[in-house]
XYZ file of C-alpha atoms in Angstrom:
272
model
C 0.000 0.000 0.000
C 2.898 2.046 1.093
C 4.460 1.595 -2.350
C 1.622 2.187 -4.106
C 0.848 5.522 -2.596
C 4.801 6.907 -3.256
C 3.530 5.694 -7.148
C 0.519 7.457 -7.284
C 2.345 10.468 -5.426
C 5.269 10.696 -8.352
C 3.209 10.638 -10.950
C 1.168 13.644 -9.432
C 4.054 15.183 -9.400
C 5.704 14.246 -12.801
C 2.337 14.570 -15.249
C 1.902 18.325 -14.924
C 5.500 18.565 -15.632
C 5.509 16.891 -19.090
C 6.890 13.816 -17.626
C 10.058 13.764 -15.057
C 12.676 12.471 -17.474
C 11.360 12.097 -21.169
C 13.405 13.711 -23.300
C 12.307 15.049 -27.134
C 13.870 13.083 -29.994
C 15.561 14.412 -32.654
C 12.083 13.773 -35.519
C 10.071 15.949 -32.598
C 12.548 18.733 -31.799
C 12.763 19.071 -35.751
C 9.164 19.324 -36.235
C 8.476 21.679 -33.369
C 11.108 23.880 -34.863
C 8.554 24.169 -37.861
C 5.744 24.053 -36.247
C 7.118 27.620 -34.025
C 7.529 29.081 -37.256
C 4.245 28.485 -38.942
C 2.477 29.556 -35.557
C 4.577 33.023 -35.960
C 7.375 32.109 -33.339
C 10.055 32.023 -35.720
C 12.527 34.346 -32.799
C 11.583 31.088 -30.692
C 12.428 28.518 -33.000
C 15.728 30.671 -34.185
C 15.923 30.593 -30.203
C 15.903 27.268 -29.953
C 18.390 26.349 -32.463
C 22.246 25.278 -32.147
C 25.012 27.449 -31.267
C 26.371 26.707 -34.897
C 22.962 27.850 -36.511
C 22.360 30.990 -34.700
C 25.875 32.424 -35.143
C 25.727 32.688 -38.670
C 22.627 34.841 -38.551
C 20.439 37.205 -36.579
C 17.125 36.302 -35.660
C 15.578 39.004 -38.037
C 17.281 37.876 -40.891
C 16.225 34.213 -40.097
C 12.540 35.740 -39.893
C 12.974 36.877 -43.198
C 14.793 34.031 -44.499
C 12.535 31.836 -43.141
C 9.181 33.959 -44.881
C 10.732 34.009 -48.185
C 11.567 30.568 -48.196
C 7.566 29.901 -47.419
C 8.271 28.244 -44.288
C 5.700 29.940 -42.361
C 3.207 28.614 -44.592
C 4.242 25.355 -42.934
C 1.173 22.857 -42.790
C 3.317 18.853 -42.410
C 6.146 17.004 -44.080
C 6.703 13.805 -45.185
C 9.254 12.968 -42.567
C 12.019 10.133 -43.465
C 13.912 8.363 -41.001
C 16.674 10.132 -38.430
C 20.236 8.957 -39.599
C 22.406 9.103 -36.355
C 26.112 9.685 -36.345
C 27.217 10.102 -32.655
C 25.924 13.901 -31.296
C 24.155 14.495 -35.024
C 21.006 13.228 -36.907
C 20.120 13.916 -40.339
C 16.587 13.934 -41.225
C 15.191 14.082 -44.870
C 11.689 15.862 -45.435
C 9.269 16.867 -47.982
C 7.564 20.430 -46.028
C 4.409 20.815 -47.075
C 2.279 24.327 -47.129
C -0.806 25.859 -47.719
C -0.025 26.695 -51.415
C 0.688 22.857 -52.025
C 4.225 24.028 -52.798
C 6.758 21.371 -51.602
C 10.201 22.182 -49.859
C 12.473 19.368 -50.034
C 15.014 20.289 -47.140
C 18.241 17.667 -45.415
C 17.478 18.786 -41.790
C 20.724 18.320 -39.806
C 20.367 18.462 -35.296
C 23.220 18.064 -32.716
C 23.043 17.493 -29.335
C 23.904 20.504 -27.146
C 23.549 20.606 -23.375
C 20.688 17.578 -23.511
C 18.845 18.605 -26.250
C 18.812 18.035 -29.944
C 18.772 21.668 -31.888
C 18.478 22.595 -35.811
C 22.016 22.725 -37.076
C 21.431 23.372 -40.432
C 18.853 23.152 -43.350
C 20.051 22.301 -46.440
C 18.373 21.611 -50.011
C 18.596 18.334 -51.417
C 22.070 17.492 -53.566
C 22.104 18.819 -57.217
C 20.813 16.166 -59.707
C 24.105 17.753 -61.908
C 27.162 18.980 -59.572
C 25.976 17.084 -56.355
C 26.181 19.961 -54.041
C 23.732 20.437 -51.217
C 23.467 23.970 -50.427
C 22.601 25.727 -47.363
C 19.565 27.189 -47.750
C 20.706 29.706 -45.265
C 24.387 30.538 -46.387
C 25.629 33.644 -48.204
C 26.604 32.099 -51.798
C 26.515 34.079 -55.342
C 23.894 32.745 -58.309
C 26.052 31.344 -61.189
C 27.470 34.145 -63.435
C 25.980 34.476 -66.661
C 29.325 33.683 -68.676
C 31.581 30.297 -67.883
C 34.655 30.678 -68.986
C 36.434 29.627 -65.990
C 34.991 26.139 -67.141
C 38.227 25.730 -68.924
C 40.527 26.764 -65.542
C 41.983 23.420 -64.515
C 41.611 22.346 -61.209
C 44.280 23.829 -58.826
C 46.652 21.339 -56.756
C 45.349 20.271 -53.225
C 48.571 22.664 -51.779
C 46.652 25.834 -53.228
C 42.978 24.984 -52.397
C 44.016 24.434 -48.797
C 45.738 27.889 -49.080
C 42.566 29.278 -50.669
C 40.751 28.015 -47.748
C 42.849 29.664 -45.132
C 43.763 32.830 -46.554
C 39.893 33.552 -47.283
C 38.955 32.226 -43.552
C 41.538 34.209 -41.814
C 40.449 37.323 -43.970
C 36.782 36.082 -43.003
C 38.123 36.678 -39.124
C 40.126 39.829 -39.519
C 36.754 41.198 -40.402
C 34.865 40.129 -37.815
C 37.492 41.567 -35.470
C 37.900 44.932 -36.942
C 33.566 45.017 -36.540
C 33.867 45.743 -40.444
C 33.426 43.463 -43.761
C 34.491 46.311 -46.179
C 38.027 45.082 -46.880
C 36.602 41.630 -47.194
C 34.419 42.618 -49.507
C 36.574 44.439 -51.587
C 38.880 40.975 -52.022
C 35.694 38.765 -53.047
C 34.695 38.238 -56.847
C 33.482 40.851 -58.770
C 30.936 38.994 -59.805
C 29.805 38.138 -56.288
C 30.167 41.756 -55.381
C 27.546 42.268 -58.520
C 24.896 40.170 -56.500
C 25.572 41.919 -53.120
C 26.038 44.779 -51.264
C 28.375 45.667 -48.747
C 25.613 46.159 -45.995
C 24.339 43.002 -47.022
C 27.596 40.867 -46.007
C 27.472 42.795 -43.137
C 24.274 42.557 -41.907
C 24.466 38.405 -42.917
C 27.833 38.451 -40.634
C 27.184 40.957 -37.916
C 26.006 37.805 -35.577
C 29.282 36.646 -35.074
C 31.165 40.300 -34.926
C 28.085 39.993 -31.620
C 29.027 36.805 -30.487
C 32.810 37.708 -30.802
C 33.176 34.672 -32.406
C 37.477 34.109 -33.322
C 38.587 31.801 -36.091
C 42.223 32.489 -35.247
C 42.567 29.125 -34.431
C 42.705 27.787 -37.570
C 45.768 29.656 -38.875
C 48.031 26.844 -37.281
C 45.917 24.033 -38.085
C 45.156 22.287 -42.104
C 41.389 21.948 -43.227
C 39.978 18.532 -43.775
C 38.322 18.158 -46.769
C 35.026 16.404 -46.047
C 34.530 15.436 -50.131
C 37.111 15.947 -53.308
C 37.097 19.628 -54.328
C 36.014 19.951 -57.484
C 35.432 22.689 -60.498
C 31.902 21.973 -61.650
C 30.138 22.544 -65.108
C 29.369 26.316 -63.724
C 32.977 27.164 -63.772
C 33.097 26.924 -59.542
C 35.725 25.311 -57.531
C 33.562 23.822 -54.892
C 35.232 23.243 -51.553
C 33.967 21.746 -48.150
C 35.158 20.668 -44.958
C 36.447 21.546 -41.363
C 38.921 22.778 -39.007
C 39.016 20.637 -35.427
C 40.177 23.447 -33.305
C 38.769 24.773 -29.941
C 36.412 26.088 -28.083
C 34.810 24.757 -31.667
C 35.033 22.753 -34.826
C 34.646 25.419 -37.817
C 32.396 23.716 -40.650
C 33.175 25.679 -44.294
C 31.838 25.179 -47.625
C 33.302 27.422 -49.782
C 33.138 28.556 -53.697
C 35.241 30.457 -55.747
C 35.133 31.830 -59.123
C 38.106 32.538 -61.518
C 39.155 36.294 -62.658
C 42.419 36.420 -63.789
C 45.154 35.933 -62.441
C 43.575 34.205 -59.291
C 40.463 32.215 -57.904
C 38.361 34.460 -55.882
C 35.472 34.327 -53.256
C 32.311 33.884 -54.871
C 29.971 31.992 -51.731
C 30.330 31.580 -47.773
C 28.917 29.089 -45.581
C 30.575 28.516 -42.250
C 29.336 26.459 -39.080
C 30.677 26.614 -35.981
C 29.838 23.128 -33.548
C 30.853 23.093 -30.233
């Protein structure tokens, strides 16, 4: 009787809590992140997000992103099934919204202090290069003329140096508070598609969060698949630095104006 009356008394105490140690799986946390946005929450669900996700962006812009991409029109998915790798779990999903519209997204979540957070959304890979793009990141549209099609692709010694220079330069500017000399050493044709403001507004989150890439100026990038120049004339480039407090995620392409490959798209990630 005794033991039956400390049962009924946890669970009187454990119900109006949500339960006393269930924890949300990865599938739920991803479709409550969705489900904040269509209900007009999006500052919650950018809120509730990784580290990684939120220092690549302010909540407005997410808002915005997150509008224009018709995610607030958010009605169900088709929902595949989590792939787990340690700490992260990939989820594929078909969005679906009130205009019938589909939005194919790769929804990536890490584990961060108990809890599994959106780490990324990306689009499904290109039927022709492959690439799966952040549907978040800062990258150029394809210039209208491809003549760097022809540029052979550079040794593995220069695309690391590529890498570094343009990450380091990437730093300097969030330390100075100012992306004007970084802008001026990106493409031209990038610089065509964007503004100065704009790279600063998409990057002032981590001049907020002091975020420091030093780090990686004594360590070599790990490419996480073969760099490549696809049919659009881009050397695509991604992979990661495993340096402290985190591991810096980059995917990276450049476009060819003589006599050098320049910065023509930015993604980085940072995971603690």
């Amino acid at each position: 009787m005794r033991s039956l009356l400390r049962l009924l008394l946890l669970l009187a105490i454990c119900l109006p809590l949500g339960g006393c140690t269930k924890k949300v799986d990865p599938l739920t946390a991803a479709q409550h992140f969705f489900e904040q946005i269509a209900a007009g929450r999006a500052e919650d669900a950018y809120h509730s997000a990784a580290f990684g996700f939120q220092a690549q962006r302010s909540a407005v812009v997410f808002a915005t992103a997150a509008k224009d991409m018709g995610l607030t029109d958010y009605v169900g998915g088709e929902w595949g099934k989590p792939e787990r790798e340690g700490n992260t779990v990939t989820i594929r999903v078909k969005l679906q919204t009130k205009s019938g519209k589909p939005i194919p997204l790769i929804v990536t979540l890490v584990r961060q202090a108990g809890e599994w957070r959106v780490f990324s959304l990306r689009s499904p890979p290109d039927k022709d290069t492959g690439i799966s793009e952040n549907r978040f990141s800062l990258v150029g549209k394809t210039p209208s003329f491809v003549d760097a099609v022809t540029k052979p692709m550079p040794p593995e010694n220069e695309v690391r140096q590529l890498v570094r220079e343009n990450l380091l330069r990437f730093n300097e500017a969030i330390e100075s508070k100012s992306f004007d000399a970084f802008y001026e050493a990106v493409s031209v044709h990038w610089q065509d598609q964007l503004t100065k403001g704009q790279l600063q507004r998409a990057f002032q989150p981590f001049i907020d969060q002091k975020i420091s890439l030093a780090g990686i100026a004594n360590a070599t990038p790990v490419f996480d698949e073969p760099s490549a120049v696809n049919s659009d004339g881009l050397l695509t480039v991604t992979g990661h630095y495993d340096t402290q407090p985190y591991r810096v995620q980059f995917a990276m392409k450049f476009f060819y104006e003589l006599p050098a490959w320049k910065l023509f798209g930015l993604d980085v990630n940072l995971v603690k």
